[in-house]
Short mmCIF file of C-alpha atoms in Angstrom, two decimals:
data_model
loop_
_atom_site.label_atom_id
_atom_site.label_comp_id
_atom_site.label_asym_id
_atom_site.label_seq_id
_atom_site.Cartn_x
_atom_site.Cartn_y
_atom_site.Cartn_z
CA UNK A 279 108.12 161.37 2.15
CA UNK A 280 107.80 164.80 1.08
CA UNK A 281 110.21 167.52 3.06
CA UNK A 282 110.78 171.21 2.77
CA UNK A 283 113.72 173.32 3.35
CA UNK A 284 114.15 176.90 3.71
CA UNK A 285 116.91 179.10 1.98
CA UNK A 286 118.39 182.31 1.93
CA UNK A 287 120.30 184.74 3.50
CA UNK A 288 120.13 185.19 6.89
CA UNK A 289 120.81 188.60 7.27
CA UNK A 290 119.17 191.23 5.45
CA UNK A 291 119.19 195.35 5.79
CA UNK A 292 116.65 197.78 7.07
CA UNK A 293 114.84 198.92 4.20
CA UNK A 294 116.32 196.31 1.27
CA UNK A 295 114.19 193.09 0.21
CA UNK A 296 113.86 189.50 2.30
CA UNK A 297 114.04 186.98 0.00
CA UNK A 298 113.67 183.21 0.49
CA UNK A 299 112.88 180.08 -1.33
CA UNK A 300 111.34 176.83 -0.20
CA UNK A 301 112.08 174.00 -2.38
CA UNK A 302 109.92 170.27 -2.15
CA UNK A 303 111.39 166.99 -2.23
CA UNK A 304 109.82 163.58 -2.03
CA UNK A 305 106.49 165.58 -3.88
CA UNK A 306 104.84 167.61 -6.33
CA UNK A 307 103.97 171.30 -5.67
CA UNK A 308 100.92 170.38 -7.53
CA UNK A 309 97.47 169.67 -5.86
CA UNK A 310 98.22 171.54 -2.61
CA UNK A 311 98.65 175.37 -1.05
CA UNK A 312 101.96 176.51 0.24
CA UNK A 313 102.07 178.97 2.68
CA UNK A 314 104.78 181.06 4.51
CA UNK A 315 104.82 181.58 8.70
CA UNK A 316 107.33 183.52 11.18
CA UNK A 317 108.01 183.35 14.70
CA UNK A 318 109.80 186.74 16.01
CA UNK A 319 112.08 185.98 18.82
CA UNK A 320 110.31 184.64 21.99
CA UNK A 321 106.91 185.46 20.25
CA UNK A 322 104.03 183.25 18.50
CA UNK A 323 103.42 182.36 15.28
CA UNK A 324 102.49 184.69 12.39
CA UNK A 325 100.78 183.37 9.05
CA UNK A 326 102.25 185.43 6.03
CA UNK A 327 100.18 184.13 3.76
CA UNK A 328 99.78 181.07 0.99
CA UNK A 329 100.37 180.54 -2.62
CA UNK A 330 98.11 177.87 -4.57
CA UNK A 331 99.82 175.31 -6.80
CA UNK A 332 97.67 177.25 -9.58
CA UNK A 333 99.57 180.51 -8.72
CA UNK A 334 97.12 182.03 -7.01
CA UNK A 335 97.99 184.27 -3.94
CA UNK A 336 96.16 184.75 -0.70
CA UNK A 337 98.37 187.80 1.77
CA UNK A 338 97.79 188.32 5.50
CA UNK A 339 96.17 192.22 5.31
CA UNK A 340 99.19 192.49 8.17
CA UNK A 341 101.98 192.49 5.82
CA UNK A 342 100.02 192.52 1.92
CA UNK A 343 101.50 195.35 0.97
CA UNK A 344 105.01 194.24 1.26
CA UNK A 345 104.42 190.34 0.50
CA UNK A 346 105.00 188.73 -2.93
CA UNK A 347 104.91 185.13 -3.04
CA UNK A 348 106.05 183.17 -6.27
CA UNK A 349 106.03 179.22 -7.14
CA UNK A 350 108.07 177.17 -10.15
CA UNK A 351 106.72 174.31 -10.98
CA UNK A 352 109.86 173.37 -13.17
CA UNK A 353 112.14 172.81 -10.18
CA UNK A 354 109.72 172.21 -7.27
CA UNK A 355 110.09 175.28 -5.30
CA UNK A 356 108.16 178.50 -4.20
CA UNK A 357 109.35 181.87 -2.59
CA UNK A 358 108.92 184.36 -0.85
CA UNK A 359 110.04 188.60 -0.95
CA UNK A 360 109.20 190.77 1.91
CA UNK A 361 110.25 194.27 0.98
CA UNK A 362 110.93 197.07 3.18
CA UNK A 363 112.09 195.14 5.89
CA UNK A 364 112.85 196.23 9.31
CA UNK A 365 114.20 194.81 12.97
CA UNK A 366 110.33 193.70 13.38
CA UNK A 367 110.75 191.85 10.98
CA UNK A 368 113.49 189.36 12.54
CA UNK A 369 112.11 185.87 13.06
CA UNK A 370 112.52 182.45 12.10
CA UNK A 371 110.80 181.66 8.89
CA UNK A 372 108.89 178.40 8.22
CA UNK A 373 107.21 177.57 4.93
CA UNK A 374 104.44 174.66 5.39
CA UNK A 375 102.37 172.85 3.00
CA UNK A 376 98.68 172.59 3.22
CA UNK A 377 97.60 174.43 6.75
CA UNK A 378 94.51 175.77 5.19
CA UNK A 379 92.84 172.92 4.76
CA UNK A 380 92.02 169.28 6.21
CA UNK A 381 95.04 167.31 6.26
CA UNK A 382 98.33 166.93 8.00
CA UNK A 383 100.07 169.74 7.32
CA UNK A 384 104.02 169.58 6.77
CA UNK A 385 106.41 172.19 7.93
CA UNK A 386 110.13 173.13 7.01
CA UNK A 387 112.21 173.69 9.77
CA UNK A 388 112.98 177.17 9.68
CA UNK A 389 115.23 179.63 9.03
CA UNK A 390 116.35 182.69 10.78
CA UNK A 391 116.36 185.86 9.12
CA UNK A 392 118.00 188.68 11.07
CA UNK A 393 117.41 192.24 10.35
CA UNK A 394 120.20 194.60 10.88
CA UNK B 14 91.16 185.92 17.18
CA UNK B 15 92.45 182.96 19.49
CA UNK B 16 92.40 183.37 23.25
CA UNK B 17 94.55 180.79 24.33
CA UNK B 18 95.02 180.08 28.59
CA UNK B 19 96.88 179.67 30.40
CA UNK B 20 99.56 181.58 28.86
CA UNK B 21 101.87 179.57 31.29
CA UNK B 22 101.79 176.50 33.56
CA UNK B 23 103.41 174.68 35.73
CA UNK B 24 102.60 170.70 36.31
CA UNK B 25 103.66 167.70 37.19
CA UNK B 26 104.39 164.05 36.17
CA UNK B 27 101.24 162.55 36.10
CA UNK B 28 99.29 165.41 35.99
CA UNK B 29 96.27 165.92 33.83
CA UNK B 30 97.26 169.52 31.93
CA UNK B 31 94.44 171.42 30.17
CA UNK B 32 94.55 174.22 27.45
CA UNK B 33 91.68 176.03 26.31
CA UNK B 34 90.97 178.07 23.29
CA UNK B 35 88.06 180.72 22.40
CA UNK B 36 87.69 182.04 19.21
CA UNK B 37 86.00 185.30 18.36
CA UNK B 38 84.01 184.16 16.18
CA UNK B 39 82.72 180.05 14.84
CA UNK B 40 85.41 178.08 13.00
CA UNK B 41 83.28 175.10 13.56
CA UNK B 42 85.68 172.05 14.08
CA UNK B 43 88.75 174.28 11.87
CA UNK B 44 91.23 173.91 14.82
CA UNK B 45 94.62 172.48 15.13
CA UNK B 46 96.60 171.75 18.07
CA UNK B 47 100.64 171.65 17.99
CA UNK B 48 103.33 171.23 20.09
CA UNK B 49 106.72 173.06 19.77
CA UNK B 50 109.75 172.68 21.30
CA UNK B 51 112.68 175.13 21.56
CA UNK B 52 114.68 175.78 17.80
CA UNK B 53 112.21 172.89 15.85
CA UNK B 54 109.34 173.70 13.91
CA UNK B 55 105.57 172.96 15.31
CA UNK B 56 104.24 169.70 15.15
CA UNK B 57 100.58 168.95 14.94
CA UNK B 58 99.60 166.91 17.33
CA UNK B 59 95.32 167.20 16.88
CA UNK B 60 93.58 168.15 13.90
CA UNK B 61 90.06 169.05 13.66
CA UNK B 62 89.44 170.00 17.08
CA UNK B 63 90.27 166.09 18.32
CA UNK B 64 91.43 163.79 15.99
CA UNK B 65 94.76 162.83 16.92
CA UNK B 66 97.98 162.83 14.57
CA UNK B 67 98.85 159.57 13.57
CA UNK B 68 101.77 158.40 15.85
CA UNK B 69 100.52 160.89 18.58
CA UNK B 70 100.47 159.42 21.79
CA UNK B 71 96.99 158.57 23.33
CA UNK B 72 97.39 160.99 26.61
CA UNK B 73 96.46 163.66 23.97
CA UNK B 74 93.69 164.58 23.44
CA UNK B 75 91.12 167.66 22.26
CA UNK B 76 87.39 168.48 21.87
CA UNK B 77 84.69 171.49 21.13
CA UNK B 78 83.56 172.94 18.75
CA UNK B 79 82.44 176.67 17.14
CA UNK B 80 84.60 178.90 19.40
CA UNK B 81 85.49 176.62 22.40
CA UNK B 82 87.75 174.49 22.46
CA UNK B 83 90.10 172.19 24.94
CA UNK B 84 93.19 170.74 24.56
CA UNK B 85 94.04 167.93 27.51
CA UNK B 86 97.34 165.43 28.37
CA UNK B 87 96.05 162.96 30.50
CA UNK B 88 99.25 162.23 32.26
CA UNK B 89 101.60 164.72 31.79
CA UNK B 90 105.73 162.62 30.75
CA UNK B 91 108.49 165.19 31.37
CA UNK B 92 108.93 164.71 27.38
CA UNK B 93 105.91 166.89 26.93
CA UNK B 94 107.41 169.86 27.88
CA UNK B 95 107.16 172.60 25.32
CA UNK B 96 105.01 175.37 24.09
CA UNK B 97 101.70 174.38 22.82
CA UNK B 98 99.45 176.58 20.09
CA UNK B 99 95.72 176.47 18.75
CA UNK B 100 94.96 177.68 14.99
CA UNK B 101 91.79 177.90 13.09
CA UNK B 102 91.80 177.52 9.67
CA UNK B 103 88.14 178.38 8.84
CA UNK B 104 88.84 182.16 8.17
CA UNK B 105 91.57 184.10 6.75
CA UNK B 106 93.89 185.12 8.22
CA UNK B 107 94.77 182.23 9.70
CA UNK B 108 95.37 182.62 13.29
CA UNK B 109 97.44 180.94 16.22
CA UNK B 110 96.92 181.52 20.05
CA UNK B 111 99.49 182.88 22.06
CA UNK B 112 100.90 179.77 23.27
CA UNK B 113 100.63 178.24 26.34
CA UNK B 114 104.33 177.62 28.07
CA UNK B 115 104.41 173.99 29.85
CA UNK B 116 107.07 173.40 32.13
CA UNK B 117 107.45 170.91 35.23
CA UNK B 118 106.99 172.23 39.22
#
């Protein structure tokens, strides 16, 4: 049964980097997209955007110029940098596998990442 | 863009609840439903505007199609309360709804 879990550090500074990783067990990164989501405080859901098991990189146009997502095969897991953070950008981030195509999708179950 | 309503609503046990969702623009049957409940990730409970999820329980239920679309409990079980979102997955960005907030009267 494949699961993800989210890591990092849960606080980061105005104006420094968010960084997290999402690492797979139970499956192979291969053959599927993995994608990154937030939920601000009390709000909805926000896609950030997806990285293909190839490498390949699709943003949201809301946040592309701050977004660089990353994948290694070698030990399963992909990540995510958000730079030039500020308090909007407190939420509880997810990453999910698949979501942009037919098929259950499978979700992590979060992290909070506080700005401050 | 998802137009999800109600925003919020009030039922009770036993009562059919229905969610709808217009999109802006076709995502012919691209449309999940989930269900989330306070601190846990969202689950999917119908893919593909109304298949349900494996292991989902048969009050649930969805249908439409292009840029309508309805989500429907048949007999709303005070475990169903939570906050319920559409998303499309024909165009990028993918997009959610705003949520729809189901408590109990």
């Amino acid at each position: 049964q494949v699961e993800l879990q989210e890591s990092g550090p849960g606080r980061v500074r105005p104006s420094e980097t968010l960084s997290l990783t999402c690492s797979v067990s139970g499956g192979s990164i291969s053959g599927f997209y993995w994608n990154w989501l937030r939920q601000s405080p009390g709000k909805g859901l926000e896609w950030i955007g997806y990285i293909y098991y190839t490498g390949s990189t699709t943003y949201n146009p809301s946040l592309k110029s701050r977004v660089t997502m990353s994948r290694d095969m070698s030990t399963n897991q992909f990540s995510l940098q958000l730079k030039s953070v500020t308090a909007a950008d407190t939420a509880v981030y997810y990453c999910a596998r698949g979501l942009v195509e037919t098929g259950s999708p499978i979700w992590g179950q979060g992290t909070l990442v506080t700005v401050s | 863009q998802l137009t999800q309503s109600p925003s919020s609503l009030s039922a009770s046990v036993g009562d059919r609840v229905t969610i709808t969702c217009q999109t802006s623009q076709s995502v012919d049957n691209y449309l999940n439903w989930y269900q989330q409940k306070p601190g846990k990730a969202p689950k999917l409970l119908i893919s593909d505007a109304s298949n349900l999820e494996p292991g989902v329980p048969s009050r649930f239920g969805g249908s439409g199609s292009r840029t309508d679309f309805t989500f429907t409990i048949s007999s709303l079980q005070p475990e169903d309360i939570a906050t319920y979102y559409c998303q499309q997955y024909d165009n990028l960005p993918l997009t959610f709804g705003q949520g729809t907030q189901l408590d109990l009267k």
